[in-house]
């Protein structure tokens, strides 16, 4: 068996090492365009910021290791330029000396990755304007920061954009983030990104939402950016982090099937339409695990597992990829935002039905010092209560909860089962009723018709216009901020003051997080009032109506 | 509907508030023997140590809140002394004035909890000798510590014992922990407790294993303890944390079924053999979720959920308890140990077949600063690969992994599915191949017959005696400690030195964590050697053979 692997980072490196573990005798050739294989691409921003001090640490497995321990014939700075499927031959270009050569294969694994997308704007290729993909990029960016500039501009407020912003701020740079959408981390739902938006601002980043860079000019040793808003920005450095595109040229030229979003199409064995050719990682179109629809989700974890699965299949082992859930997490200083499965916006886009639930709780027992607030949003299928997606925001314990919810989605769990998830509890680690259980409780009450819920969007719309809104918190809480027009009737006075509540109009009750509002709703319903609880209470309201609503 | 609830802490309080949310009109009476309801029993040790500064914080829901918001007729310092099932009447004793009264019920929920067990030794009732159950206990213990003593003795190295030891050490006390078993945290497997044992010693606690207190005497204002070992200890304070016993007297006297371990027997609706009487929490016998066998597992999370389920059923709602997994976690300063599902010792006790896998990995990407080592042990069913249990030890990320594994057990996942768990990865939060995935990879290789594994116990036994042991680490690693008698052949030289390896005897390869040892095993097998990898490598060996083996 001779296996050729094109690309030596996440998916390619995993495929190569797994292949060797499956066969001591196979010939394994790895062709990598860049100078490095198996580097820590997710660590690149932190090397710029100095959190990761040694460049060496970013090199997870060097070519020498792959050669010596795994007997992989690693050829770096070698670009595969053509695949002849009939002859089963790859033509490659040695970038060092310009020579080309042919390499035959019995099986071929394509792991070319995805390239940062450069928007078609004037000046995108100027010195000082970068994208971030590999160590060469990071070396150039870091050299400019080390040299000393005053202002860095990050275009795109996605995962990499936020990580870059954190690291530029760590380096003491004035940092501006320009984002076309009206929110940061556009893949998650807008309101769940609110705490992250606030973190960006509180850490001193300038955030320009609903804006974009239309042109970049060189000026006086630096750069000047023309924004869509008409404003101009001077910058010492611009990094474009506006998405990636699958590297599909080789696949297209070889006549392999490529999806509408550019991903190489594969079956659940990671095999392309050519039975001798597999493809893995950011270059492929996979299946969304929840919707079973084709999806293009560039993430390191799935890439690694796909590489492993492709190698398994090359060596005749039964191994299938179950699809990608898009579990992702981003930190910005001490703020964390994570998502798994479907978002509300994705479900809306597909016209899929869902019910959503917000829970706000402490990341561990409130009576133990250091408890930090956590916001969880879950999306479930009406009727069955099957968990479709979840998002978590907070500063501690976000990874823990998103991982539990990701596992629950993989298992096809319903919200009823979330009630019964038995998580670890000691006061410094969790709660007897974990926030995940709480989400299960609320969602199950809704499924069972015991939880008349109204969402902030509905309150903001026609339903809200005709409703009486009752704030059941304490006057002290109300004084710190409340929904405009709400009447304060504290929960513990509600039963005595039922006479004040109108019977001829819908009534919306709310509290801080939804628990007292729920009790109030039940009391009101028992008294014949057409009452609804505002899901997740005032905290959810604030996610939708952030205090600082100033976009620029 | 008139519902009487006996016991007002975890299970009782959850039942009461859930009941009110299910019915605004029901009469709900709560009888609690102590002065407090719904207090944070899991926080008690931390109040002694001063981590939790305000006593007030331990009172999660006060009687006034339950009365005002939930209209629960809370009677504290009121002990239920008899249940007349025929008349459906509870007789209760007012501990304040000694009067008794009768309370009728339509439904009764027993939530009396479990009492700390006092071993039958002389002096167990002396002043200065305590158990820890409630705020009155903690007030007395804290008063003695505040007054100033030099030496505290904790009897029992279970969860509460370790938490007490941490807090006595925080208060600057010399602290001795006496444990009858040969390990700390006896509910987990011995080797997985090794890091915790080392943490106790490194933090300055004196740990006396395989020892016990045989008598306690008052002497000179303090206490003197006679130990089984013949040693004597002087102490200013002794806390007995050697387990709890279900409070079943009322149930027994009422003729309710009680299991062999003393737990009140209930069905999956939490109903006793009397259809009007339910029981929840530490007093009941439930079902082990994995084995489906009766189990007595006192934990706060299950107690809370059981209370909720009992209330559901009282009000005719379909709600079933799925059994208890025994997910638990304990911290001792920065060391954490957690467990879920079956342990090896429990499986051995039951004569159940299993395969075990150890994985040692960093809690997040090793290239990002602050990565801490994590040890995971999983137990799976042979053939199916169904996950039976897991234990995790480390200083960071333990809660995260045990929660994922607990969710996986609930979902009935196999180790094949663990390979594909899509967890959140950014370098400060995890790894592209999370330790949980790694455990899945190793376990699946074993299931598939691709991973010839030998365990430390086997190496220590007859199998090891005839085997040649090859250490495939670097000479530098070997110099820092190795298995006695092992021959060093670094993995990267192994293919060239195959001639040195005997073909007539089994060969055990090992490295630090098992990865290079696995590769070495594959290379050796390909060369015709009868090779086995030591599961989890030298790190697992050290768990079984701790450096400091001195059990006093």
mmCIF file of C-alpha atoms in Angstrom, chain A residues 14 17-18 20-25 40-43 46 51-52 57-58 60 65 68-71 163 166 170 299-302 304-305 308-309 317 320-332 335-336 338 340 366-369 399-404 406-408 410-411 413 417-429 432-434 437 441-442 445 448 450 491-493 495-496 515-516 518-519 522-523 526, chain B residues 14 17-18 20-25 40-43 46 51-52 57-58 60 65 68-71 163 166 170 299-302 304-305 308-309 317 320-332 335-336 338 340 366-369 399-404 406-408 410-411 413 417-429 432-434 437 441-442 445 448 450 491-493 495-496 515-516 518-519 522-523 526:
data_model
loop_
_atom_site.group_PDB
_atom_site.id
_atom_site.type_symbol
_atom_site.label_atom_id
_atom_site.label_comp_id
_atom_site.label_asym_id
_atom_site.label_seq_id
_atom_site.Cartn_x
_atom_site.Cartn_y
_atom_site.Cartn_z
ATOM 1 C CA UNK A 14 -3.644 12.646 11.987
ATOM 2 C CA UNK A 17 0.210 8.803 12.049
ATOM 3 C CA UNK A 18 -2.940 6.701 12.218
ATOM 4 C CA UNK A 20 1.392 4.094 10.284
ATOM 5 C CA UNK A 21 -0.207 2.620 13.382
ATOM 6 C CA UNK A 22 -2.452 0.598 11.082
ATOM 7 C CA UNK A 23 0.407 -0.623 8.916
ATOM 8 C CA UNK A 24 4.077 -0.822 9.691
ATOM 9 C CA UNK A 25 4.829 -1.670 6.080
ATOM 10 C CA UNK A 40 -0.780 24.591 16.395
ATOM 11 C CA UNK A 41 -2.839 26.872 14.202
ATOM 12 C CA UNK A 42 -5.261 27.590 17.042
ATOM 13 C CA UNK A 43 -2.363 28.918 19.090
ATOM 14 C CA UNK A 46 -1.429 33.754 21.497
ATOM 15 C CA UNK A 51 0.981 34.235 26.120
ATOM 16 C CA UNK A 52 2.809 31.496 24.254
ATOM 17 C CA UNK A 57 5.845 25.278 21.190
ATOM 18 C CA UNK A 58 3.676 25.843 18.150
ATOM 19 C CA UNK A 60 3.390 20.047 17.659
ATOM 20 C CA UNK A 65 9.567 13.218 14.364
ATOM 21 C CA UNK A 68 11.870 8.966 12.527
ATOM 22 C CA UNK A 69 9.037 7.659 14.672
ATOM 23 C CA UNK A 70 6.354 7.143 12.050
ATOM 24 C CA UNK A 71 8.525 6.553 8.975
ATOM 25 C CA UNK A 163 -8.421 36.172 19.711
ATOM 26 C CA UNK A 166 -7.174 40.119 22.838
ATOM 27 C CA UNK A 170 -2.187 42.435 25.599
ATOM 28 C CA UNK A 299 -12.720 23.164 13.016
ATOM 29 C CA UNK A 300 -9.589 21.462 14.319
ATOM 30 C CA UNK A 301 -11.251 18.666 16.303
ATOM 31 C CA UNK A 302 -13.354 17.364 13.417
ATOM 32 C CA UNK A 304 -8.261 15.487 13.306
ATOM 33 C CA UNK A 305 -10.961 12.856 13.653
ATOM 34 C CA UNK A 308 -8.092 9.246 11.491
ATOM 35 C CA UNK A 309 -11.247 7.930 9.853
ATOM 36 C CA UNK A 317 -11.250 -0.698 8.658
ATOM 37 C CA UNK A 320 -17.553 6.309 9.771
ATOM 38 C CA UNK A 321 -17.774 10.006 10.401
ATOM 39 C CA UNK A 322 -20.981 10.943 12.161
ATOM 40 C CA UNK A 323 -21.043 14.556 10.970
ATOM 41 C CA UNK A 324 -20.030 17.800 12.604
ATOM 42 C CA UNK A 325 -21.876 19.556 15.419
ATOM 43 C CA UNK A 326 -19.900 22.784 15.148
ATOM 44 C CA UNK A 327 -18.913 22.768 18.802
ATOM 45 C CA UNK A 328 -16.766 25.857 19.199
ATOM 46 C CA UNK A 329 -15.505 28.111 21.952
ATOM 47 C CA UNK A 330 -13.787 31.463 22.067
ATOM 48 C CA UNK A 331 -12.184 33.281 24.954
ATOM 49 C CA UNK A 332 -11.525 36.997 25.153
ATOM 50 C CA UNK A 335 -15.126 36.176 28.866
ATOM 51 C CA UNK A 336 -16.044 32.962 27.112
ATOM 52 C CA UNK A 338 -19.378 28.674 23.195
ATOM 53 C CA UNK A 340 -22.787 23.502 19.789
ATOM 54 C CA UNK A 366 -23.658 30.618 44.939
ATOM 55 C CA UNK A 367 -22.782 30.182 48.597
ATOM 56 C CA UNK A 368 -19.173 29.353 47.753
ATOM 57 C CA UNK A 369 -16.963 32.339 46.911
ATOM 58 C CA UNK A 399 -16.406 24.832 28.529
ATOM 59 C CA UNK A 400 -17.807 22.368 31.067
ATOM 60 C CA UNK A 401 -21.449 23.084 30.190
ATOM 61 C CA UNK A 402 -21.019 23.285 26.431
ATOM 62 C CA UNK A 403 -19.213 19.935 26.541
ATOM 63 C CA UNK A 404 -22.046 18.312 28.468
ATOM 64 C CA UNK A 406 -22.471 18.689 23.041
ATOM 65 C CA UNK A 407 -22.377 15.144 24.388
ATOM 66 C CA UNK A 408 -26.135 15.270 24.984
ATOM 67 C CA UNK A 410 -24.493 13.553 20.088
ATOM 68 C CA UNK A 411 -26.521 11.093 22.157
ATOM 69 C CA UNK A 413 -30.958 13.385 24.250
ATOM 70 C CA UNK A 417 -33.036 13.656 29.951
ATOM 71 C CA UNK A 418 -31.148 16.886 30.615
ATOM 72 C CA UNK A 419 -33.123 17.158 33.840
ATOM 73 C CA UNK A 420 -31.534 13.934 34.972
ATOM 74 C CA UNK A 421 -27.949 14.502 33.894
ATOM 75 C CA UNK A 422 -25.968 13.602 36.995
ATOM 76 C CA UNK A 423 -23.091 16.050 37.069
ATOM 77 C CA UNK A 424 -20.358 16.411 39.642
ATOM 78 C CA UNK A 425 -21.263 18.586 42.578
ATOM 79 C CA UNK A 426 -19.132 20.008 45.315
ATOM 80 C CA UNK A 427 -19.527 23.719 46.041
ATOM 81 C CA UNK A 428 -16.402 24.785 44.160
ATOM 82 C CA UNK A 429 -17.343 22.757 41.069
ATOM 83 C CA UNK A 432 -26.866 20.265 43.242
ATOM 84 C CA UNK A 433 -29.073 21.493 40.434
ATOM 85 C CA UNK A 434 -26.588 22.317 37.722
ATOM 86 C CA UNK A 437 -30.376 20.515 34.847
ATOM 87 C CA UNK A 441 -36.382 21.590 34.088
ATOM 88 C CA UNK A 442 -37.572 24.744 32.357
ATOM 89 C CA UNK A 445 -42.120 22.333 31.932
ATOM 90 C CA UNK A 448 -45.546 19.650 29.350
ATOM 91 C CA UNK A 450 -46.857 23.939 32.444
ATOM 92 C CA UNK A 491 -43.446 38.109 44.180
ATOM 93 C CA UNK A 492 -43.830 37.873 47.927
ATOM 94 C CA UNK A 493 -46.714 40.406 47.819
ATOM 95 C CA UNK A 495 -50.954 36.805 46.320
ATOM 96 C CA UNK A 496 -52.180 39.706 48.461
ATOM 97 C CA UNK A 515 -37.597 31.602 38.458
ATOM 98 C CA UNK A 516 -39.685 34.043 40.481
ATOM 99 C CA UNK A 518 -42.406 31.459 36.756
ATOM 100 C CA UNK A 519 -43.846 31.172 40.265
ATOM 101 C CA UNK A 522 -48.429 30.107 38.137
ATOM 102 C CA UNK A 523 -50.011 32.193 40.922
ATOM 103 C CA UNK A 526 -54.416 30.080 39.261
ATOM 104 C CA UNK B 14 -37.099 20.416 46.445
ATOM 105 C CA UNK B 17 -41.254 23.969 46.182
ATOM 106 C CA UNK B 18 -41.979 21.734 43.220
ATOM 107 C CA UNK B 20 -46.270 24.379 45.183
ATOM 108 C CA UNK B 21 -45.414 25.051 41.551
ATOM 109 C CA UNK B 22 -47.633 22.107 40.626
ATOM 110 C CA UNK B 23 -50.528 23.268 42.758
ATOM 111 C CA UNK B 24 -51.290 26.710 44.074
ATOM 112 C CA UNK B 25 -54.081 25.309 46.245
ATOM 113 C CA UNK B 40 -25.958 24.074 52.195
ATOM 114 C CA UNK B 41 -24.707 20.878 53.806
ATOM 115 C CA UNK B 42 -21.984 20.515 51.169
ATOM 116 C CA UNK B 43 -20.636 23.915 52.196
ATOM 117 C CA UNK B 46 -15.727 25.556 53.995
ATOM 118 C CA UNK B 51 -13.578 30.136 52.640
ATOM 119 C CA UNK B 52 -17.259 30.822 53.157
ATOM 120 C CA UNK B 57 -24.719 32.142 53.050
ATOM 121 C CA UNK B 58 -25.256 28.555 54.128
ATOM 122 C CA UNK B 60 -30.093 28.630 50.911
ATOM 123 C CA UNK B 65 -39.036 32.416 52.192
ATOM 124 C CA UNK B 68 -44.043 33.637 52.096
ATOM 125 C CA UNK B 69 -43.207 32.738 48.516
ATOM 126 C CA UNK B 70 -44.261 29.092 48.432
ATOM 127 C CA UNK B 71 -46.943 29.119 51.142
ATOM 128 C CA UNK B 163 -12.784 18.628 52.860
ATOM 129 C CA UNK B 166 -8.309 21.021 53.857
ATOM 130 C CA UNK B 170 -6.345 26.412 56.101
ATOM 131 C CA UNK B 299 -25.618 12.600 47.178
ATOM 132 C CA UNK B 300 -27.170 16.059 47.004
ATOM 133 C CA UNK B 301 -27.931 16.156 43.290
ATOM 134 C CA UNK B 302 -29.913 12.909 43.226
ATOM 135 C CA UNK B 304 -32.879 17.163 44.872
ATOM 136 C CA UNK B 305 -34.089 15.449 41.715
ATOM 137 C CA UNK B 308 -38.909 16.879 42.464
ATOM 138 C CA UNK B 309 -39.972 13.511 41.056
ATOM 139 C CA UNK B 317 -47.526 13.721 36.771
ATOM 140 C CA UNK B 320 -39.570 8.572 36.863
ATOM 141 C CA UNK B 321 -36.197 8.375 38.498
ATOM 142 C CA UNK B 322 -33.645 6.696 36.268
ATOM 143 C CA UNK B 323 -31.330 5.602 39.084
ATOM 144 C CA UNK B 324 -28.141 7.031 40.492
ATOM 145 C CA UNK B 325 -24.749 7.001 38.792
ATOM 146 C CA UNK B 326 -22.835 8.101 41.879
ATOM 147 C CA UNK B 327 -21.206 11.019 40.110
ATOM 148 C CA UNK B 328 -19.104 12.679 42.777
ATOM 149 C CA UNK B 329 -16.170 15.035 43.041
ATOM 150 C CA UNK B 330 -13.882 16.161 45.808
ATOM 151 C CA UNK B 331 -11.337 18.933 45.911
ATOM 152 C CA UNK B 332 -8.420 19.181 48.299
ATOM 153 C CA UNK B 335 -6.151 18.532 43.635
ATOM 154 C CA UNK B 336 -9.420 17.118 42.370
ATOM 155 C CA UNK B 338 -14.020 12.595 40.561
ATOM 156 C CA UNK B 340 -19.043 8.393 37.887
ATOM 157 C CA UNK B 366 0.083 21.550 25.909
ATOM 158 C CA UNK B 367 1.419 24.426 23.828
ATOM 159 C CA UNK B 368 -0.675 26.943 25.769
ATOM 160 C CA UNK B 369 0.693 27.928 29.183
ATOM 161 C CA UNK B 399 -15.138 18.491 36.563
ATOM 162 C CA UNK B 400 -15.412 19.078 32.821
ATOM 163 C CA UNK B 401 -14.306 15.553 31.861
ATOM 164 C CA UNK B 402 -16.227 13.701 34.553
ATOM 165 C CA UNK B 403 -19.365 15.570 33.472
ATOM 166 C CA UNK B 404 -18.891 14.567 29.845
ATOM 167 C CA UNK B 406 -21.322 11.024 33.234
ATOM 168 C CA UNK B 407 -23.485 12.263 30.373
ATOM 169 C CA UNK B 408 -22.047 9.563 28.116
ATOM 170 C CA UNK B 410 -26.432 8.217 31.026
ATOM 171 C CA UNK B 411 -26.779 8.035 27.245
ATOM 172 C CA UNK B 413 -22.617 5.441 24.935
ATOM 173 C CA UNK B 417 -18.848 7.042 20.451
ATOM 174 C CA UNK B 418 -16.422 8.617 22.915
ATOM 175 C CA UNK B 419 -13.960 8.850 20.038
ATOM 176 C CA UNK B 420 -16.403 11.141 18.289
ATOM 177 C CA UNK B 421 -17.507 13.361 21.178
ATOM 178 C CA UNK B 422 -17.157 16.846 19.748
ATOM 179 C CA UNK B 423 -15.913 18.960 22.632
ATOM 180 C CA UNK B 424 -15.046 22.627 22.664
ATOM 181 C CA UNK B 425 -11.502 23.376 21.623
ATOM 182 C CA UNK B 426 -9.501 26.523 21.853
ATOM 183 C CA UNK B 427 -6.025 26.228 23.365
ATOM 184 C CA UNK B 428 -6.997 27.558 26.798
ATOM 185 C CA UNK B 429 -10.003 25.220 27.042
ATOM 186 C CA UNK B 432 -8.267 19.065 19.247
ATOM 187 C CA UNK B 433 -8.145 15.508 20.564
ATOM 188 C CA UNK B 434 -9.556 15.866 24.026
ATOM 189 C CA UNK B 437 -11.478 11.322 22.789
ATOM 190 C CA UNK B 441 -9.367 5.923 20.738
ATOM 191 C CA UNK B 442 -7.401 3.624 23.029
ATOM 192 C CA UNK B 445 -8.327 -0.046 19.508
ATOM 193 C CA UNK B 448 -10.907 -4.020 17.773
ATOM 194 C CA UNK B 450 -5.472 -3.746 17.629
ATOM 195 C CA UNK B 491 11.178 4.351 20.355
ATOM 196 C CA UNK B 492 13.071 6.245 17.680
ATOM 197 C CA UNK B 493 15.836 3.626 17.693
ATOM 198 C CA UNK B 495 13.341 -0.326 14.318
ATOM 199 C CA UNK B 496 17.126 -0.373 14.031
ATOM 200 C CA UNK B 515 1.367 6.424 23.184
ATOM 201 C CA UNK B 516 4.952 5.643 22.256
ATOM 202 C CA UNK B 518 1.657 1.570 21.656
ATOM 203 C CA UNK B 519 3.663 2.471 18.555
ATOM 204 C CA UNK B 522 2.952 -2.344 16.852
ATOM 205 C CA UNK B 523 6.508 -2.210 15.512
ATOM 206 C CA UNK B 526 5.169 -6.529 12.988
#
